[in-house]
Amino acid sequence: MSKCPHRTQYLKALSIALALTCSISAQETQLSGSVGLYGKYNSNLTLIDENKTNLDQKDAPIAELRGELDIARSWGADWFLDWALSSQGNLHGEHGEENWYFNRSYLSLGRVLGENSLNFSSEVRHWGQPDDNRFNFFRHTGILSYRHTFSPLWQLRVGAQSTLTRYPHTSPLNYRVNGGFVEVSNAWSTNFSTYYSLDLQLYAGTADPQENNPNTAPEDGVRQTLRAGFDWHLSGYRLLSGSYMLQNDNSGQDEKDGSSVQIGDFEGYEDSQDSEAEFDLHKHKFTLLYSHRLNPRLTLSFYEEFIYKFWEDEDDPVPVEARDDLLFLSSAFLKYKWRDNLHLRLRYLYRMNESTAQTNDYVDHIFFVGPEFRF
């Protein structure tokens, strides 16, 4: 497929979004955003280990174009709206016929009810994978939540969530998720806060137990997720954040249907190796973020992510062998404020997976540098 139509659509969508915002009075809104063009090098574009798969490991120089736009508006003291758009295009001329894109739109509408609040949010994500359209997807997530303040130190948030994922080129992989969550947050001091949440979700896919087709999403299942985290402002210039997630997923409890336990390997984010399209597994995830503003112009950040997930042996019509994956991601970011609206960004990203299924092993290095205009 030609690269030009994709690039034209990307630039056209960005220009339309900017044009829309120009028609809104600056006195009624807060407008911010950024546009950047970066040079990038990826040492393992296909995320394989050539010594264990007998396939060629592909490295590639890439031009990355990013745009972000955020519009915040309030009506009186009760209503507020936040609308965010972001788009990322990876343009390259090696090892592929297509460029690839990740797009996100987020809309949040809320109302303040005294010390409490009610909020509705809608997020749409689109991921286009290069040279393999099977796992291109659109995902919409809607959340309705209510936040209750017990005291300046304690808050409770409850809500309902619905997610719909569609694969235009592989419709048997389509699935939907519905559920609810409870979250408690606590401010121990002005500098340190914690949160704890529990999610319960039910999902349904397209699998038919009579067909035993591994290229389908599970017929049904239950997913429970426990999260805990903290934010610690060590000073006005340093921030430390951490989180832990435990997830148990059980699909097709009554009768195994031979469906897929993992749809694709990557969902558009290079900054994380987590995936939502995984089923019938147990997962542990740890994250740690440290950011230090060294001076008014220079900010240095580090992010670490550790994921351990495993699938147990299952006596399905299409057998699933036990498998453990150990994923690690480490990244360093440097942002230099060259002018008031012009920044320089430098990033190094290390990704790896060590799996009992050796064909899933890989090591990847990504380097990233370029200017960014902010407004």
Short mmCIF file of C-alpha atoms in Angstrom, two decimals:
data_model
loop_
_atom_site.label_atom_id
_atom_site.label_comp_id
_atom_site.label_asym_id
_atom_site.label_seq_id
_atom_site.Cartn_x
_atom_site.Cartn_y
_atom_site.Cartn_z
CA MET A 1 0.00 0.00 0.00
CA SER A 2 1.33 3.46 -0.83
CA LYS A 3 2.65 5.62 1.98
CA CYS A 4 1.27 8.89 0.60
CA PRO A 5 -2.45 8.34 1.37
CA HIS A 6 -1.71 7.46 5.01
CA ARG A 7 0.54 10.50 5.45
CA THR A 8 -2.03 12.78 3.80
CA GLN A 9 -4.81 11.52 6.10
CA TYR A 10 -2.62 12.01 9.15
CA LEU A 11 -1.71 15.62 8.28
CA LYS A 12 -5.27 16.41 7.23
CA ALA A 13 -6.71 15.19 10.56
CA LEU A 14 -4.19 17.27 12.48
CA SER A 15 -4.92 20.42 10.44
CA ILE A 16 -8.69 20.01 10.91
CA ALA A 17 -8.25 19.73 14.68
CA LEU A 18 -6.14 22.89 14.75
CA ALA A 19 -8.65 24.74 12.59
CA LEU A 20 -11.49 23.82 14.91
CA THR A 21 -9.69 25.19 17.93
CA CYS A 22 -9.03 28.53 16.23
CA SER A 23 -12.79 29.15 16.13
CA ILE A 24 -13.09 28.90 19.92
CA SER A 25 -12.63 32.03 22.00
CA ALA A 26 -9.38 31.91 23.95
CA GLN A 27 -11.12 33.71 26.82
CA GLU A 28 -13.46 30.75 27.36
CA THR A 29 -10.95 27.95 27.04
CA GLN A 30 -7.48 26.83 27.94
CA LEU A 31 -5.64 25.61 24.86
CA SER A 32 -2.35 23.71 24.86
CA GLY A 33 -0.54 21.29 22.61
CA SER A 34 2.64 20.31 20.85
CA VAL A 35 3.98 19.33 17.44
CA GLY A 36 7.26 17.48 17.04
CA LEU A 37 9.40 15.83 14.40
CA TYR A 38 11.96 13.33 15.66
CA GLY A 39 14.65 11.08 14.31
CA LYS A 40 14.48 7.56 15.71
CA TYR A 41 16.43 4.32 15.46
CA ASN A 42 14.90 0.95 16.37
CA SER A 43 17.32 -1.97 16.65
CA ASN A 44 14.64 -4.70 16.51
CA LEU A 45 11.64 -3.52 14.56
CA THR A 46 10.04 -6.97 14.37
CA LEU A 47 10.66 -7.90 18.05
CA ILE A 48 12.25 -11.30 17.41
CA ASP A 49 15.37 -13.19 18.41
CA GLU A 50 17.04 -14.26 15.16
CA ASN A 51 19.10 -16.92 16.96
CA LYS A 52 15.94 -18.69 18.17
CA THR A 53 13.59 -18.15 15.25
CA ASN A 54 15.88 -18.39 12.19
CA LEU A 55 14.32 -15.09 11.03
CA ASP A 56 16.17 -11.88 10.20
CA GLN A 57 16.08 -9.26 12.92
CA LYS A 58 15.19 -5.91 11.32
CA ASP A 59 16.65 -2.59 12.43
CA ALA A 60 15.49 0.70 10.94
CA PRO A 61 15.92 4.48 11.03
CA ILE A 62 12.50 6.10 11.42
CA ALA A 63 11.09 9.63 11.18
CA GLU A 64 8.41 10.13 13.82
CA LEU A 65 5.78 12.87 13.64
CA ARG A 66 3.73 13.63 16.74
CA GLY A 67 0.92 16.07 17.46
CA GLU A 68 -1.03 16.70 20.67
CA LEU A 69 -3.88 19.08 21.36
CA ASP A 70 -5.79 19.70 24.61
CA ILE A 71 -8.80 21.97 25.11
CA ALA A 72 -10.16 22.59 28.61
CA ARG A 73 -13.32 24.61 29.17
CA SER A 74 -15.52 25.35 32.17
CA TRP A 75 -19.01 26.79 32.62
CA GLY A 76 -19.37 28.65 35.87
CA ALA A 77 -18.14 26.73 38.88
CA ASP A 78 -20.03 23.49 38.19
CA TRP A 79 -19.31 22.15 34.70
CA PHE A 80 -15.99 21.36 33.05
CA LEU A 81 -14.92 19.80 29.75
CA ASP A 82 -11.58 18.38 28.63
CA TRP A 83 -10.94 17.28 25.06
CA ALA A 84 -7.58 15.83 24.03
CA LEU A 85 -6.31 14.62 20.65
CA SER A 86 -2.99 12.95 19.96
CA SER A 87 -1.55 11.33 16.86
CA GLN A 88 1.75 9.60 16.16
CA GLY A 89 3.06 8.60 12.75
CA ASN A 90 6.15 6.48 12.11
CA LEU A 91 7.52 7.06 8.61
CA HIS A 92 10.25 4.79 7.33
CA GLY A 93 11.58 3.42 4.07
CA GLU A 94 13.12 0.10 5.09
CA HIS A 95 11.73 -3.37 5.81
CA GLY A 96 8.13 -2.47 5.04
CA GLU A 97 5.63 -1.18 2.49
CA GLU A 98 3.57 0.82 4.99
CA ASN A 99 4.07 3.43 7.66
CA TRP A 100 2.26 2.93 10.93
CA TYR A 101 0.14 5.13 13.17
CA PHE A 102 -1.32 5.40 16.64
CA ASN A 103 -4.18 7.85 17.28
CA ARG A 104 -6.10 8.74 20.41
CA SER A 105 -9.08 10.96 21.19
CA TYR A 106 -10.22 11.61 24.77
CA LEU A 107 -13.30 13.52 25.94
CA SER A 108 -14.19 14.14 29.59
CA LEU A 109 -17.30 15.92 30.84
CA GLY A 110 -17.78 16.54 34.54
CA ARG A 111 -19.90 18.34 37.06
CA VAL A 112 -18.91 19.48 40.53
CA LEU A 113 -21.48 18.63 43.22
CA GLY A 114 -20.26 20.50 46.26
CA GLU A 115 -17.21 18.59 47.49
CA ASN A 116 -18.06 15.66 45.18
CA SER A 117 -18.12 15.25 41.40
CA LEU A 118 -19.70 13.26 38.58
CA ASN A 119 -17.75 12.47 35.41
CA PHE A 120 -18.23 10.82 32.03
CA SER A 121 -15.26 10.05 29.78
CA SER A 122 -14.96 8.60 26.29
CA GLU A 123 -11.70 7.44 24.74
CA VAL A 124 -11.12 6.14 21.19
CA ARG A 125 -7.82 4.56 20.18
CA HIS A 126 -6.69 3.43 16.75
CA TRP A 127 -3.58 1.39 15.98
CA GLY A 128 -2.38 0.59 12.49
CA GLN A 129 0.34 -2.06 12.35
CA PRO A 130 2.88 -1.98 9.47
CA ASP A 131 2.58 -4.67 6.79
CA ASP A 132 0.18 -6.82 8.85
CA ASN A 133 -3.38 -5.53 9.00
CA ARG A 134 -4.73 -8.46 11.01
CA PHE A 135 -4.25 -6.67 14.34
CA ASN A 136 -5.21 -3.12 13.35
CA PHE A 137 -7.90 -2.08 15.82
CA PHE A 138 -10.32 0.58 16.99
CA ARG A 139 -11.03 0.57 20.74
CA HIS A 140 -13.64 2.70 22.51
CA THR A 141 -13.77 2.94 26.29
CA GLY A 142 -16.58 4.75 28.10
CA ILE A 143 -16.48 5.39 31.87
CA LEU A 144 -19.15 6.88 34.14
CA SER A 145 -17.85 7.61 37.63
CA TYR A 146 -18.76 9.38 40.87
CA ARG A 147 -16.19 10.75 43.32
CA HIS A 148 -17.14 11.28 46.97
CA THR A 149 -14.96 13.26 49.37
CA PHE A 150 -15.13 12.05 52.97
CA SER A 151 -12.49 14.47 54.21
CA PRO A 152 -9.53 16.43 52.82
CA LEU A 153 -7.53 13.20 53.23
CA TRP A 154 -9.90 10.48 51.92
CA GLN A 155 -11.82 10.12 48.65
CA LEU A 156 -13.89 7.29 47.15
CA ARG A 157 -14.50 6.81 43.43
CA VAL A 158 -16.93 4.26 41.97
CA GLY A 159 -17.85 3.73 38.36
CA ALA A 160 -18.94 1.60 35.43
CA GLN A 161 -16.83 0.94 32.36
CA SER A 162 -17.55 -0.43 28.89
CA THR A 163 -14.91 -1.23 26.25
CA LEU A 164 -15.53 -2.27 22.65
CA THR A 165 -12.62 -3.47 20.48
CA ARG A 166 -12.97 -4.00 16.74
CA TYR A 167 -10.45 -5.46 14.28
CA PRO A 168 -11.61 -4.28 10.82
CA HIS A 169 -9.54 -6.84 8.91
CA THR A 170 -10.04 -9.77 11.34
CA SER A 171 -13.58 -9.51 12.70
CA PRO A 172 -13.52 -12.91 14.52
CA LEU A 173 -11.13 -11.28 17.02
CA ASN A 174 -13.69 -8.63 18.05
CA TYR A 175 -14.65 -8.53 21.73
CA ARG A 176 -16.31 -6.31 24.34
CA VAL A 177 -15.72 -5.79 28.06
CA ASN A 178 -18.17 -4.46 30.67
CA GLY A 179 -17.54 -3.99 34.36
CA GLY A 180 -17.23 -1.76 37.38
CA PHE A 181 -14.54 -0.48 39.74
CA VAL A 182 -14.01 0.95 43.21
CA GLU A 183 -11.05 3.23 44.00
CA VAL A 184 -9.94 4.72 47.31
CA SER A 185 -7.36 7.52 47.42
CA ASN A 186 -5.68 9.01 50.45
CA ALA A 187 -3.53 12.15 50.84
CA TRP A 188 -1.24 11.38 53.76
CA SER A 189 0.34 14.82 53.46
CA THR A 190 0.58 17.65 50.95
CA ASN A 191 3.48 15.76 49.29
CA PHE A 192 2.50 12.08 49.54
CA SER A 193 -0.66 10.27 48.39
CA THR A 194 -1.73 6.69 47.68
CA TYR A 195 -4.55 4.96 45.83
CA TYR A 196 -6.08 1.45 45.80
CA SER A 197 -8.58 0.10 43.27
CA LEU A 198 -10.44 -3.09 42.43
CA ASP A 199 -11.96 -3.83 39.01
CA LEU A 200 -14.36 -6.61 38.08
CA GLN A 201 -15.00 -7.10 34.36
CA LEU A 202 -16.97 -9.51 32.21
CA TYR A 203 -16.09 -9.90 28.54
CA ALA A 204 -17.52 -11.64 25.51
CA GLY A 205 -15.98 -12.52 22.14
CA THR A 206 -16.85 -14.43 19.00
CA ALA A 207 -15.55 -17.93 19.75
CA ASP A 208 -17.82 -20.92 19.20
CA PRO A 209 -16.98 -23.98 21.36
CA GLN A 210 -18.06 -26.22 18.47
CA GLU A 211 -15.51 -24.74 16.04
CA ASN A 212 -12.29 -24.80 18.18
CA ASN A 213 -10.90 -21.87 16.19
CA PRO A 214 -7.75 -20.30 17.73
CA ASN A 215 -8.18 -17.16 15.59
CA THR A 216 -11.11 -15.86 17.63
CA ALA A 217 -11.58 -13.96 20.88
CA PRO A 218 -12.84 -16.02 23.87
CA GLU A 219 -16.58 -16.64 24.02
CA ASP A 220 -16.78 -15.21 27.55
CA GLY A 221 -14.71 -14.67 30.66
CA VAL A 222 -14.12 -12.85 33.94
CA ARG A 223 -11.24 -10.50 34.75
CA GLN A 224 -10.34 -9.20 38.22
CA THR A 225 -7.71 -6.46 38.64
CA LEU A 226 -6.21 -5.06 41.83
CA ARG A 227 -4.11 -1.87 41.68
CA ALA A 228 -2.17 0.15 44.25
CA GLY A 229 0.13 3.11 43.78
CA PHE A 230 1.67 6.23 45.25
CA ASP A 231 2.79 9.73 44.23
CA TRP A 232 5.54 11.40 46.24
CA HIS A 233 6.63 14.98 45.61
CA LEU A 234 10.09 14.85 47.12
CA SER A 235 10.51 18.57 46.51
CA GLY A 236 9.25 21.20 44.12
CA TYR A 237 11.58 19.76 41.47
CA ARG A 238 11.46 15.99 42.07
CA LEU A 239 8.63 13.46 41.74
CA LEU A 240 8.57 9.72 42.44
CA SER A 241 5.57 7.56 41.45
CA GLY A 242 5.09 3.81 41.68
CA SER A 243 2.36 1.25 41.07
CA TYR A 244 1.58 -2.45 41.37
CA MET A 245 -1.11 -4.39 39.49
CA LEU A 246 -2.35 -7.94 40.00
CA GLN A 247 -4.68 -9.36 37.35
CA ASN A 248 -6.42 -12.73 37.12
CA ASP A 249 -8.27 -13.60 33.94
CA ASN A 250 -10.38 -16.71 33.44
CA SER A 251 -12.00 -17.23 30.04
CA GLY A 252 -14.43 -19.93 28.92
CA GLN A 253 -14.93 -21.30 32.41
CA ASP A 254 -17.62 -23.82 31.56
CA GLU A 255 -16.28 -25.20 28.29
CA LYS A 256 -12.96 -24.32 26.69
CA ASP A 257 -13.50 -23.06 23.15
CA GLY A 258 -9.96 -23.18 21.69
CA SER A 259 -9.87 -19.39 21.23
CA SER A 260 -6.83 -17.12 21.26
CA VAL A 261 -5.20 -16.24 24.61
CA GLN A 262 -3.29 -13.28 23.13
CA ILE A 263 -4.25 -11.02 20.21
CA GLY A 264 -1.15 -9.44 18.70
CA ASP A 265 2.03 -8.54 20.55
CA PHE A 266 1.92 -4.75 20.52
CA GLU A 267 -0.82 -2.13 20.88
CA GLY A 268 0.83 1.08 19.73
CA TYR A 269 2.56 2.32 22.87
CA GLU A 270 6.34 2.01 22.82
CA ASP A 271 6.48 3.35 26.38
CA SER A 272 4.76 0.26 27.80
CA GLN A 273 4.76 -3.46 27.03
CA ASP A 274 1.39 -4.12 28.64
CA SER A 275 -1.54 -5.29 26.51
CA GLU A 276 -5.29 -5.35 27.09
CA ALA A 277 -5.98 -8.08 24.51
CA GLU A 278 -4.77 -11.02 26.65
CA PHE A 279 -6.99 -13.68 28.19
CA ASP A 280 -6.89 -16.64 30.57
CA LEU A 281 -3.71 -15.57 32.36
CA HIS A 282 -2.25 -14.28 35.61
CA LYS A 283 -0.30 -11.03 35.52
CA HIS A 284 1.87 -8.97 37.88
CA LYS A 285 2.99 -5.49 36.84
CA PHE A 286 5.31 -3.04 38.65
CA THR A 287 6.12 0.51 37.50
CA LEU A 288 8.38 3.24 38.85
CA LEU A 289 8.75 6.81 37.55
CA TYR A 290 11.28 9.37 38.76
CA SER A 291 11.40 12.91 37.37
CA HIS A 292 13.88 15.61 38.36
CA ARG A 293 13.84 19.20 37.15
CA LEU A 294 17.57 19.94 37.23
CA ASN A 295 17.16 23.63 36.43
CA PRO A 296 14.53 25.88 34.77
CA ARG A 297 15.52 24.52 31.35
CA LEU A 298 16.50 20.90 31.90
CA THR A 299 14.33 17.96 33.11
CA LEU A 300 15.51 14.35 33.44
CA SER A 301 13.11 11.40 33.88
CA PHE A 302 13.46 7.63 34.31
CA TYR A 303 10.72 5.02 33.92
CA GLU A 304 10.94 1.30 34.75
CA GLU A 305 8.29 -1.33 34.00
CA PHE A 306 8.38 -4.98 35.02
CA ILE A 307 5.67 -7.46 33.93
CA TYR A 308 5.44 -11.14 34.81
CA LYS A 309 2.56 -13.07 33.24
CA PHE A 310 1.85 -16.73 32.83
CA TRP A 311 -0.63 -19.07 31.21
CA GLU A 312 -1.28 -22.47 32.76
CA ASP A 313 -1.63 -25.80 30.93
CA GLU A 314 -5.15 -26.29 29.60
CA ASP A 315 -6.71 -29.40 28.09
CA ASP A 316 -8.57 -27.49 25.37
CA PRO A 317 -9.69 -28.91 22.05
CA VAL A 318 -6.80 -26.73 20.82
CA PRO A 319 -4.29 -27.34 23.68
CA VAL A 320 -2.65 -24.35 25.38
CA GLU A 321 0.78 -25.07 26.81
CA ALA A 322 2.01 -23.44 30.00
CA ARG A 323 4.00 -20.31 29.24
CA ASP A 324 5.75 -17.65 31.33
CA ASP A 325 6.75 -14.22 29.99
CA LEU A 326 9.09 -11.88 31.83
CA LEU A 327 9.01 -8.42 30.25
CA PHE A 328 11.20 -5.50 31.26
CA LEU A 329 11.24 -1.92 29.98
CA SER A 330 13.64 0.84 31.02
CA SER A 331 13.69 4.34 29.61
CA ALA A 332 15.48 7.66 30.16
CA PHE A 333 14.09 11.00 28.96
CA LEU A 334 15.87 14.33 28.74
CA LYS A 335 13.93 17.49 27.90
CA TYR A 336 15.72 20.78 27.25
CA LYS A 337 13.77 24.06 27.06
CA TRP A 338 15.65 25.88 24.31
CA ARG A 339 13.11 28.71 23.89
CA ASP A 340 9.79 29.46 25.59
CA ASN A 341 7.91 27.38 23.00
CA LEU A 342 10.69 25.26 21.56
CA HIS A 343 11.98 22.16 23.36
CA LEU A 344 14.51 19.47 22.49
CA ARG A 345 13.67 15.88 23.52
CA LEU A 346 16.10 13.00 23.83
CA ARG A 347 15.08 9.45 24.80
CA TYR A 348 16.58 6.00 25.13
CA LEU A 349 14.31 2.96 25.51
CA TYR A 350 15.29 -0.63 26.32
CA ARG A 351 12.74 -3.44 25.91
CA MET A 352 13.09 -7.18 26.41
CA ASN A 353 11.08 -10.34 26.87
CA GLU A 354 12.33 -13.63 28.30
CA SER A 355 9.77 -16.35 27.68
CA THR A 356 9.55 -20.09 28.18
CA ALA A 357 8.31 -20.06 24.56
CA GLN A 358 11.67 -19.03 23.15
CA THR A 359 10.21 -17.79 19.87
CA ASN A 360 8.75 -14.88 21.90
CA ASP A 361 12.15 -13.75 23.21
CA TYR A 362 13.58 -10.42 22.06
CA VAL A 363 15.80 -7.49 23.02
CA ASP A 364 15.20 -4.02 21.56
CA HIS A 365 16.97 -0.65 21.78
CA ILE A 366 15.28 2.59 20.65
CA PHE A 367 16.97 6.00 20.35
CA PHE A 368 14.91 9.13 19.83
CA VAL A 369 15.85 12.83 19.40
CA GLY A 370 14.22 15.91 17.92
CA PRO A 371 12.66 19.35 18.38
CA GLU A 372 9.18 19.93 19.75
CA PHE A 373 7.08 23.10 19.48
CA ARG A 374 4.73 23.67 22.42
CA PHE A 375 1.92 26.16 22.80
#
